[in-house]
mmCIF file of C-alpha atoms in Angstrom:
data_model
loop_
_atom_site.group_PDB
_atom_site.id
_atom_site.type_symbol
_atom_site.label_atom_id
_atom_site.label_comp_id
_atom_site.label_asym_id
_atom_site.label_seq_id
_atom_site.Cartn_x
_atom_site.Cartn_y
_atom_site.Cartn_z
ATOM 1 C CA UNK B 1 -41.653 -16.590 68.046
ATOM 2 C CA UNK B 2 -40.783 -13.296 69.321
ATOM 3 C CA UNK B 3 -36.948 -13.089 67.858
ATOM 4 C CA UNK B 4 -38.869 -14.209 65.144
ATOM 5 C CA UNK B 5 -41.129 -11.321 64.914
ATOM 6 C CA UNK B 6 -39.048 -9.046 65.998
ATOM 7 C CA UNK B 7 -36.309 -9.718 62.967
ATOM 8 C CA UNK B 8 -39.293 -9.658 60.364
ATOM 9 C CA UNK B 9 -40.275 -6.436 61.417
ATOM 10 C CA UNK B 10 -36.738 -5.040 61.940
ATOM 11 C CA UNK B 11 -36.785 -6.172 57.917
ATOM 12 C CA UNK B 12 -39.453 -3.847 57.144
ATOM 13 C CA UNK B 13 -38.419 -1.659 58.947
ATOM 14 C CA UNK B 14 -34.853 -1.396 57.482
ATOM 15 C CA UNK B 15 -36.187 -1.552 54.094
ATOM 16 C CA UNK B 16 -38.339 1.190 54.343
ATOM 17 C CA UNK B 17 -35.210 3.191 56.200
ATOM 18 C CA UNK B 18 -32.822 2.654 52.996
ATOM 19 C CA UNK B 19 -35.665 4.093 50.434
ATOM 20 C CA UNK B 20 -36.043 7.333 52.364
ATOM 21 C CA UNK B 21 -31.998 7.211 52.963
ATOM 22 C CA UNK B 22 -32.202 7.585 49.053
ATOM 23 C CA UNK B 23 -34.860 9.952 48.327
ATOM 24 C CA UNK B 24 -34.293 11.891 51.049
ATOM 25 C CA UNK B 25 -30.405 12.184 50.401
ATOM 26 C CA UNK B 26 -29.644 16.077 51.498
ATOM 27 C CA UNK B 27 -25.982 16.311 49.299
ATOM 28 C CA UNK B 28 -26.818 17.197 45.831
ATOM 29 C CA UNK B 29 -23.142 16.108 45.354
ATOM 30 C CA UNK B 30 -24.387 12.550 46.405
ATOM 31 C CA UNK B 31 -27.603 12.947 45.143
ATOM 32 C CA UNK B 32 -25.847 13.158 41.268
ATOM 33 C CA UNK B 33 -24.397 9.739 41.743
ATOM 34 C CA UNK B 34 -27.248 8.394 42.592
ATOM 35 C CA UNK B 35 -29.694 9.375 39.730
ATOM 36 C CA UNK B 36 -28.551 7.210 37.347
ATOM 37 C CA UNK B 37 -29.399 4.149 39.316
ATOM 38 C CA UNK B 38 -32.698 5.602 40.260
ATOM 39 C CA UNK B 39 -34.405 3.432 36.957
ATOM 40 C CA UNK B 40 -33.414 0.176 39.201
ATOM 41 C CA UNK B 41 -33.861 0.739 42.082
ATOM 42 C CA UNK B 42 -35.582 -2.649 42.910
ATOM 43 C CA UNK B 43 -32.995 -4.589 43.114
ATOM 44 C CA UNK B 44 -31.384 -2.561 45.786
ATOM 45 C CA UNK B 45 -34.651 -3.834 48.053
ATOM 46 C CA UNK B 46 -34.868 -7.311 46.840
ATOM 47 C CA UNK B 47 -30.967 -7.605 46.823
ATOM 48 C CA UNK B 48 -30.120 -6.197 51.289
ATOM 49 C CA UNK B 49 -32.525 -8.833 52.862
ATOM 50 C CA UNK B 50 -29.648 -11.336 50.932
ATOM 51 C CA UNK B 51 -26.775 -9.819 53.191
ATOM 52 C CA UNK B 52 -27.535 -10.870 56.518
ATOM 53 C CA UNK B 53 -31.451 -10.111 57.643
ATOM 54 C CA UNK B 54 -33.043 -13.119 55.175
ATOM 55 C CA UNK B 55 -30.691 -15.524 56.786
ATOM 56 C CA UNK B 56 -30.855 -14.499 60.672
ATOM 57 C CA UNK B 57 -34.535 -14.422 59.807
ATOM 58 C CA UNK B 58 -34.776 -18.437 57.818
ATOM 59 C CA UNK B 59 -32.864 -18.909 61.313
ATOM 60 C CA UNK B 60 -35.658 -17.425 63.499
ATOM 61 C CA UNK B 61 -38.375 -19.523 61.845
ATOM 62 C CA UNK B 62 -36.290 -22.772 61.383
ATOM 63 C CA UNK B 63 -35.427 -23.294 64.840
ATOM 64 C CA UNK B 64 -38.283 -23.108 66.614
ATOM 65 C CA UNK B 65 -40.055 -25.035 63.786
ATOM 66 C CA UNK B 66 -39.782 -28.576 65.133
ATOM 67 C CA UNK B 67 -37.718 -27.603 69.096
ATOM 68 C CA UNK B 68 -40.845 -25.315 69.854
ATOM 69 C CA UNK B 69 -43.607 -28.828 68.980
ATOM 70 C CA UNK B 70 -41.151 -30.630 71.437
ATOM 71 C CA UNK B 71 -41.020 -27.965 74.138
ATOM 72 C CA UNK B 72 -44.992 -27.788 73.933
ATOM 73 C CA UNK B 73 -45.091 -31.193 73.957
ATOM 74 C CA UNK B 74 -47.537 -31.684 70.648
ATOM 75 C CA UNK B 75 -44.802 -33.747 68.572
ATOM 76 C CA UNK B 76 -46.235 -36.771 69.927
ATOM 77 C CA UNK B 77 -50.229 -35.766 70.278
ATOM 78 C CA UNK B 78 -49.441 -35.148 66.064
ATOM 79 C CA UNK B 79 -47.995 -38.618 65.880
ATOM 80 C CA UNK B 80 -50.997 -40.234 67.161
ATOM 81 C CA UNK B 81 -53.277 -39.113 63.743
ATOM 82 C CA UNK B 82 -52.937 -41.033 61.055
ATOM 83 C CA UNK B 83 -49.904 -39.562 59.573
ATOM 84 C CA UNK B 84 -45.900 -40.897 59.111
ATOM 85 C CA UNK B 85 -43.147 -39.132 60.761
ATOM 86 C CA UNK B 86 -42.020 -38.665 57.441
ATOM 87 C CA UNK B 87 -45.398 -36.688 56.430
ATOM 88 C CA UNK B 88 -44.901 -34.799 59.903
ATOM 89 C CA UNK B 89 -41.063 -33.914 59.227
ATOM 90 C CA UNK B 90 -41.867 -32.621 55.400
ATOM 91 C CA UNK B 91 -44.663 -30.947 56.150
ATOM 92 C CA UNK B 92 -43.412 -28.744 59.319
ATOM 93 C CA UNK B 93 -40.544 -28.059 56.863
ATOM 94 C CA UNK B 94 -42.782 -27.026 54.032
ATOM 95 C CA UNK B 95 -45.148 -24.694 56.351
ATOM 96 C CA UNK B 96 -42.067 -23.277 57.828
ATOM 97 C CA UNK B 97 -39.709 -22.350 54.515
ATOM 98 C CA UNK B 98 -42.822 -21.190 52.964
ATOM 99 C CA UNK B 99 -43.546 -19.000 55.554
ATOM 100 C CA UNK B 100 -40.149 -17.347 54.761
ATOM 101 C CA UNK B 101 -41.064 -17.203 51.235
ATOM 102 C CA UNK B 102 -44.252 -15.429 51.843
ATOM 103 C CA UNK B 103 -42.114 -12.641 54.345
ATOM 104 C CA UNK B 104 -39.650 -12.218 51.514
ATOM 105 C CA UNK B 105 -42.192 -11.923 48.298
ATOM 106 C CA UNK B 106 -43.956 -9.232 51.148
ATOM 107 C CA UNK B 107 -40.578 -7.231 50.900
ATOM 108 C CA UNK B 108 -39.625 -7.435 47.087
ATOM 109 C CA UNK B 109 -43.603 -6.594 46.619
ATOM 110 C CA UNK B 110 -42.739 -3.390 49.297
ATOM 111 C CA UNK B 111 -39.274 -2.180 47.362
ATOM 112 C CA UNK B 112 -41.077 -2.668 44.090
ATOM 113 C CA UNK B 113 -43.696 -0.150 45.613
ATOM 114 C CA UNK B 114 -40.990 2.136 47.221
ATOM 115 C CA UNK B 115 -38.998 2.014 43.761
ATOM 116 C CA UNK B 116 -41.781 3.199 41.431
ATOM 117 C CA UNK B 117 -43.086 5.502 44.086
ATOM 118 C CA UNK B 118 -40.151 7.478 44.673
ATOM 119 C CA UNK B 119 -37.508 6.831 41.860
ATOM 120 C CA UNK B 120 -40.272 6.354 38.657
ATOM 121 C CA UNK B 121 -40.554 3.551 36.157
ATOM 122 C CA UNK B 122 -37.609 0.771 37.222
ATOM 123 C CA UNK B 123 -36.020 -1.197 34.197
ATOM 124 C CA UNK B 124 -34.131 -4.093 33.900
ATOM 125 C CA UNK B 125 -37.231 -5.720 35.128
ATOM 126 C CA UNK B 126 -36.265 -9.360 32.870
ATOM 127 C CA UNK B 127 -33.333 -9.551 35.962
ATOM 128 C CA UNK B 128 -36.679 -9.768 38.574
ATOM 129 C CA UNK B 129 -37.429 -13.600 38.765
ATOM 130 C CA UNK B 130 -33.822 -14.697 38.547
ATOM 131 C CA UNK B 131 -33.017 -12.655 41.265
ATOM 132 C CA UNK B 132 -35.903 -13.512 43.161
ATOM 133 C CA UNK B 133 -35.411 -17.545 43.031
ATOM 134 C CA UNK B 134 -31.588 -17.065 43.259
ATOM 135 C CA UNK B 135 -32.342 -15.464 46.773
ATOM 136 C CA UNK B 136 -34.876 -17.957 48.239
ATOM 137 C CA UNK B 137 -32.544 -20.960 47.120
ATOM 138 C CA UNK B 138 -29.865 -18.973 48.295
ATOM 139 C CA UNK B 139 -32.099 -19.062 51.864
ATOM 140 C CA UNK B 140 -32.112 -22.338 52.029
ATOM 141 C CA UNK B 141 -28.874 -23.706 53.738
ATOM 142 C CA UNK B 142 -29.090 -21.967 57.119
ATOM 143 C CA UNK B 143 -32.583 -22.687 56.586
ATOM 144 C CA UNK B 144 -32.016 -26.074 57.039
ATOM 145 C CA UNK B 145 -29.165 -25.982 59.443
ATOM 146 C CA UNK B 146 -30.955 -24.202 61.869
ATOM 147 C CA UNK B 147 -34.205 -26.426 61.376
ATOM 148 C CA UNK B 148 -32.421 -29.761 61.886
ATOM 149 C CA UNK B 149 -30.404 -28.165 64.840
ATOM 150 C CA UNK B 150 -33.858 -27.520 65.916
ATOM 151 C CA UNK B 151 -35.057 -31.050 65.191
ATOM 152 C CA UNK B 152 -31.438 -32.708 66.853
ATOM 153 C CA UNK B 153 -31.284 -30.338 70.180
ATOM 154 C CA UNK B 154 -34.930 -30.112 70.589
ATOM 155 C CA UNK B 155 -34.162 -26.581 71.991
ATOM 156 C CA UNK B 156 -35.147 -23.620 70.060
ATOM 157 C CA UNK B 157 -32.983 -21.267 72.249
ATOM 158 C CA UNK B 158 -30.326 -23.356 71.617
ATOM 159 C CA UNK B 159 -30.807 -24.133 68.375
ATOM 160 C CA UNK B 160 -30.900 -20.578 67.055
ATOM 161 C CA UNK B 161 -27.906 -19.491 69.239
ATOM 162 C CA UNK B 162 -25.875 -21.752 67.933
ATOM 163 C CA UNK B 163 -27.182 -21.220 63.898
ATOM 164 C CA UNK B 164 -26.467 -17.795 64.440
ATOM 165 C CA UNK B 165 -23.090 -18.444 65.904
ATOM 166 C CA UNK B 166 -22.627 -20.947 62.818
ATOM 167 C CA UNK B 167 -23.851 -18.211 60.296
ATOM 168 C CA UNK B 168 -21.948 -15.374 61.939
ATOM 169 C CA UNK B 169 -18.980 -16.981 61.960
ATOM 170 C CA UNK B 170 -18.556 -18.093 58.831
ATOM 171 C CA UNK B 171 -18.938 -14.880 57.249
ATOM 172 C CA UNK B 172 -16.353 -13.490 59.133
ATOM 173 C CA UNK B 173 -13.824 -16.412 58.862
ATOM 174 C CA UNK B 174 -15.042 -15.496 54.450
ATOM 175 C CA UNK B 175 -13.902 -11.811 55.273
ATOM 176 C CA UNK B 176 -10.700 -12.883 56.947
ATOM 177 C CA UNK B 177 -9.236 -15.178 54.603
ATOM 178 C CA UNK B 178 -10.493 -12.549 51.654
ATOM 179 C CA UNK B 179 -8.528 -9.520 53.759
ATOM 180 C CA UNK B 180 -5.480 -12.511 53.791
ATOM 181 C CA UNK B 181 -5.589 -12.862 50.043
ATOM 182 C CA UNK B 182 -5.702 -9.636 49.336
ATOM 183 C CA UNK B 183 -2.408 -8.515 51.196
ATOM 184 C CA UNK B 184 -0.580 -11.744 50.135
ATOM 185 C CA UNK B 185 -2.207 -11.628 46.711
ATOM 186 C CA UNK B 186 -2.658 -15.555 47.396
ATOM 187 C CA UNK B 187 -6.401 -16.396 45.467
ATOM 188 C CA UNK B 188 -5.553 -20.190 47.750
ATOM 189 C CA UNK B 189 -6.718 -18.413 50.861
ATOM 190 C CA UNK B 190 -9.911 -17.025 48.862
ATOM 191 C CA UNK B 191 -10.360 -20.365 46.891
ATOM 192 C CA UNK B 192 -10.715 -21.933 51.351
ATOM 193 C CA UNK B 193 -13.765 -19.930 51.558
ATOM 194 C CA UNK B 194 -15.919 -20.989 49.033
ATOM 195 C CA UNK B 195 -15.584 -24.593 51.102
ATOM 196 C CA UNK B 196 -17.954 -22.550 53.962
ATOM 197 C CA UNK B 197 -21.619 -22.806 53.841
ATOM 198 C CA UNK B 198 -21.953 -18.994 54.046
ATOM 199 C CA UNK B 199 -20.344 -18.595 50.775
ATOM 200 C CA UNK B 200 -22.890 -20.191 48.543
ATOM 201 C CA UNK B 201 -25.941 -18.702 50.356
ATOM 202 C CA UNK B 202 -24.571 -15.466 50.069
ATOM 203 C CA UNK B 203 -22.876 -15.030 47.118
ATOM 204 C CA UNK B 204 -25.259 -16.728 44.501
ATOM 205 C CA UNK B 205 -27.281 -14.023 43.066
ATOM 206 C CA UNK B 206 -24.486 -11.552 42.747
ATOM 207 C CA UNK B 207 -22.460 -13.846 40.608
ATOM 208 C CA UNK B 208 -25.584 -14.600 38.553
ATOM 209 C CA UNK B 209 -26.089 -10.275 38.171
ATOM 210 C CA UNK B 210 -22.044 -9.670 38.419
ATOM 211 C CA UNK B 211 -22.154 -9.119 34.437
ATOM 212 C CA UNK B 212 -25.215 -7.658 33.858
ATOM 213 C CA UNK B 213 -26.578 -3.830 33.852
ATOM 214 C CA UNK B 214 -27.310 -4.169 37.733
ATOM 215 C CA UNK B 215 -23.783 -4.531 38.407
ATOM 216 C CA UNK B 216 -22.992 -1.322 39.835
ATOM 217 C CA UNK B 217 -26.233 -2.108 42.549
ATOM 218 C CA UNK B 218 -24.307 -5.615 43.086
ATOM 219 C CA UNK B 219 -20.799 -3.989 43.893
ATOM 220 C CA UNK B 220 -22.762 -1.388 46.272
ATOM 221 C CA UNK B 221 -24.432 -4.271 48.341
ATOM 222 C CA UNK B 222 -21.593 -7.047 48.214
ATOM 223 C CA UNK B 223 -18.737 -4.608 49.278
ATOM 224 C CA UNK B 224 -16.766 -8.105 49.879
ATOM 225 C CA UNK B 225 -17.478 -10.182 47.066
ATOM 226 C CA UNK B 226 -15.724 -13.645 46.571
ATOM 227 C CA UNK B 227 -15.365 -14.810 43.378
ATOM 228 C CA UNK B 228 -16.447 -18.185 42.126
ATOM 229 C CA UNK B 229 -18.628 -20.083 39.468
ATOM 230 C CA UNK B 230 -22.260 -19.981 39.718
ATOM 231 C CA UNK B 231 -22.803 -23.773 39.471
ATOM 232 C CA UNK B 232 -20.023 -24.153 42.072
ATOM 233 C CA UNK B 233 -22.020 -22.121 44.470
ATOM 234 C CA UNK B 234 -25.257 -23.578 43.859
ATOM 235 C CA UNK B 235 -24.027 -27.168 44.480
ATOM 236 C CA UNK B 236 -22.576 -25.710 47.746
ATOM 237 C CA UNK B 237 -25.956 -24.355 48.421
ATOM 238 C CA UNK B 238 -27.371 -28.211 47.793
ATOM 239 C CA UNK B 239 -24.441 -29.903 49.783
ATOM 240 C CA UNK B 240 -25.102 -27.278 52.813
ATOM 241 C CA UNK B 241 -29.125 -28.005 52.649
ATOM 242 C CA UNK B 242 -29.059 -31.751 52.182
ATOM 243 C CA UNK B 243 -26.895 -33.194 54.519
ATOM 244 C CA UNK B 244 -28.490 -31.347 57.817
ATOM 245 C CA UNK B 245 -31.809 -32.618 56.105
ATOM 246 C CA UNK B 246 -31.144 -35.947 56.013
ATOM 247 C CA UNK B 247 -29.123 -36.175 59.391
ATOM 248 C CA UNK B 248 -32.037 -34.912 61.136
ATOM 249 C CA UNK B 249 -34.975 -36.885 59.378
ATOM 250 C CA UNK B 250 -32.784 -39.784 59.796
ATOM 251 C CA UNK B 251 -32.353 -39.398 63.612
ATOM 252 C CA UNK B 252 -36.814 -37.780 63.843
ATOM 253 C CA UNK B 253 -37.519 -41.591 62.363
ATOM 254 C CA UNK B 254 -35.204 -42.950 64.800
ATOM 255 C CA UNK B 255 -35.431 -41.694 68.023
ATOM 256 C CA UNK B 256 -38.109 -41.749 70.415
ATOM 257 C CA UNK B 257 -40.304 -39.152 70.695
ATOM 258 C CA UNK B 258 -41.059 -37.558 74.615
ATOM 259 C CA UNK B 259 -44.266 -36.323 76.097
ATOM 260 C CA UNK B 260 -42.416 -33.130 76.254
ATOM 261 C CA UNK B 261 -39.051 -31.164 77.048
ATOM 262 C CA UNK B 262 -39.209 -28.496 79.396
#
């Protein structure tokens, strides 16, 4: 709960840090590159949490989502209602994801605020929803890792250390084999990391903008894009959030359930 908290608000926090970075901009020089992407703005906000923060922070909230009921030893009082482990498992991951919906929404509503408040009337406004979804889907494969580590460890220390670790390191083993491609000028070594689950949850919603008018914001964010087909990355975002899902349910139904784990 308190990484948790502590990430959310570090969110906020950073959003709120990059608006001012923009209005506040002291080079005039820099200043007149900016101005012509001050009509959209928007996505710049609802675009950063996609990076890196949205994911450390589905990670927060997954792992301690089921781990923390075993640690506190309530998994099994629940059990005794009138309700399936199945009901249990779905619901704890329905509470939990759309808790991370709700923190998200609270940040696009914020840059949407920041955007019209210090840059004017945004455009390009008919790009909002796809963006939007792109980026929660996009949420949901270390989203699930880290909630059926959670679920199979029964440790939410553990569980988040080693999501992180798993999250972490696949972006960098992305960056490598991109920084390998481009000196050898071999696409096989970038073709390897669209095979990682950090790919698809990262790179979704700027191949879905890559060829439209918020480009420019796209390249700005993504500095280290890796190209790919949309549908291609959306069935790695399925692959990456189904088979940690069912692993774990499988093995909840299964195993026994303890008074608690201390």
């Amino acid at each position: 709960m308190g990484s948790e908290m502590c990430i959310r608000d570090s969110s906020f926090i950073f959003e709120i840090a990059v608006y001012l970075a923009l209005y506040l901009v002291p080079s005039q020089t820099v200043r007149t590159y900016l101005i012509p992407i001050y009509p959209y703005t928007w996505a710049i906000g609802t675009l950063l949490p996609q990076d890196l923060l949205l994911h450390f922070l589905a990670i927060s909230i997954a792992s301690g989502s089921m781990s923390e009921e075993y640690e506190q030893g309530t998994v099994d009082f629940f059990l005794t209602k009138p309700i399936t482990r199945l009901q249990f498992y779905i619901q704890k991951w329905l509470g939990s994801f759309s808790l991370l919906v709700v923190i998200y929404v609270l940040m696009v509503i914020l840059s949407l605020f920041l955007s019209y408040t210090l840059f004017g009337v945004q455009e390009y406004l008919e790009y909002f929803w796809i963006t939007i979804i792109s980026v929660i889907f996009s949420s949901l494969v270390f989203f699930c890792i880290s909630f059926s580590v959670g679920e199979i460890l029964r440790r939410s220390s553990l569980s988040f250390i080693i999501s992180s670790f798993t999250l972490i390191g696949s972006i960098l083993v992305s960056d490598v084999l991109l920084f390998i491609s481009f000196l050898t000028n071999n696409t096989s070594y970038e073709s390897i990391a669209t095979y990682l689950p950090s790919w698809g949850s990262t790179q979704l919603p700027f191949i879905l903008l890559s060829s439209s008018p918020l480009s420019n914001i796209t390249q700005f964010i993504d500095m280290f894009p890796i190209q790919g087909n949309a549908w291609v990355a959306v069935l790695s975002i399925v692959v990456y959030t189904l088979i940690p899902f069912v692993i774990s349910l499988y093995l909840f139904s299964r195993r026994d359930i303890p008074k608690r784990i201390s």
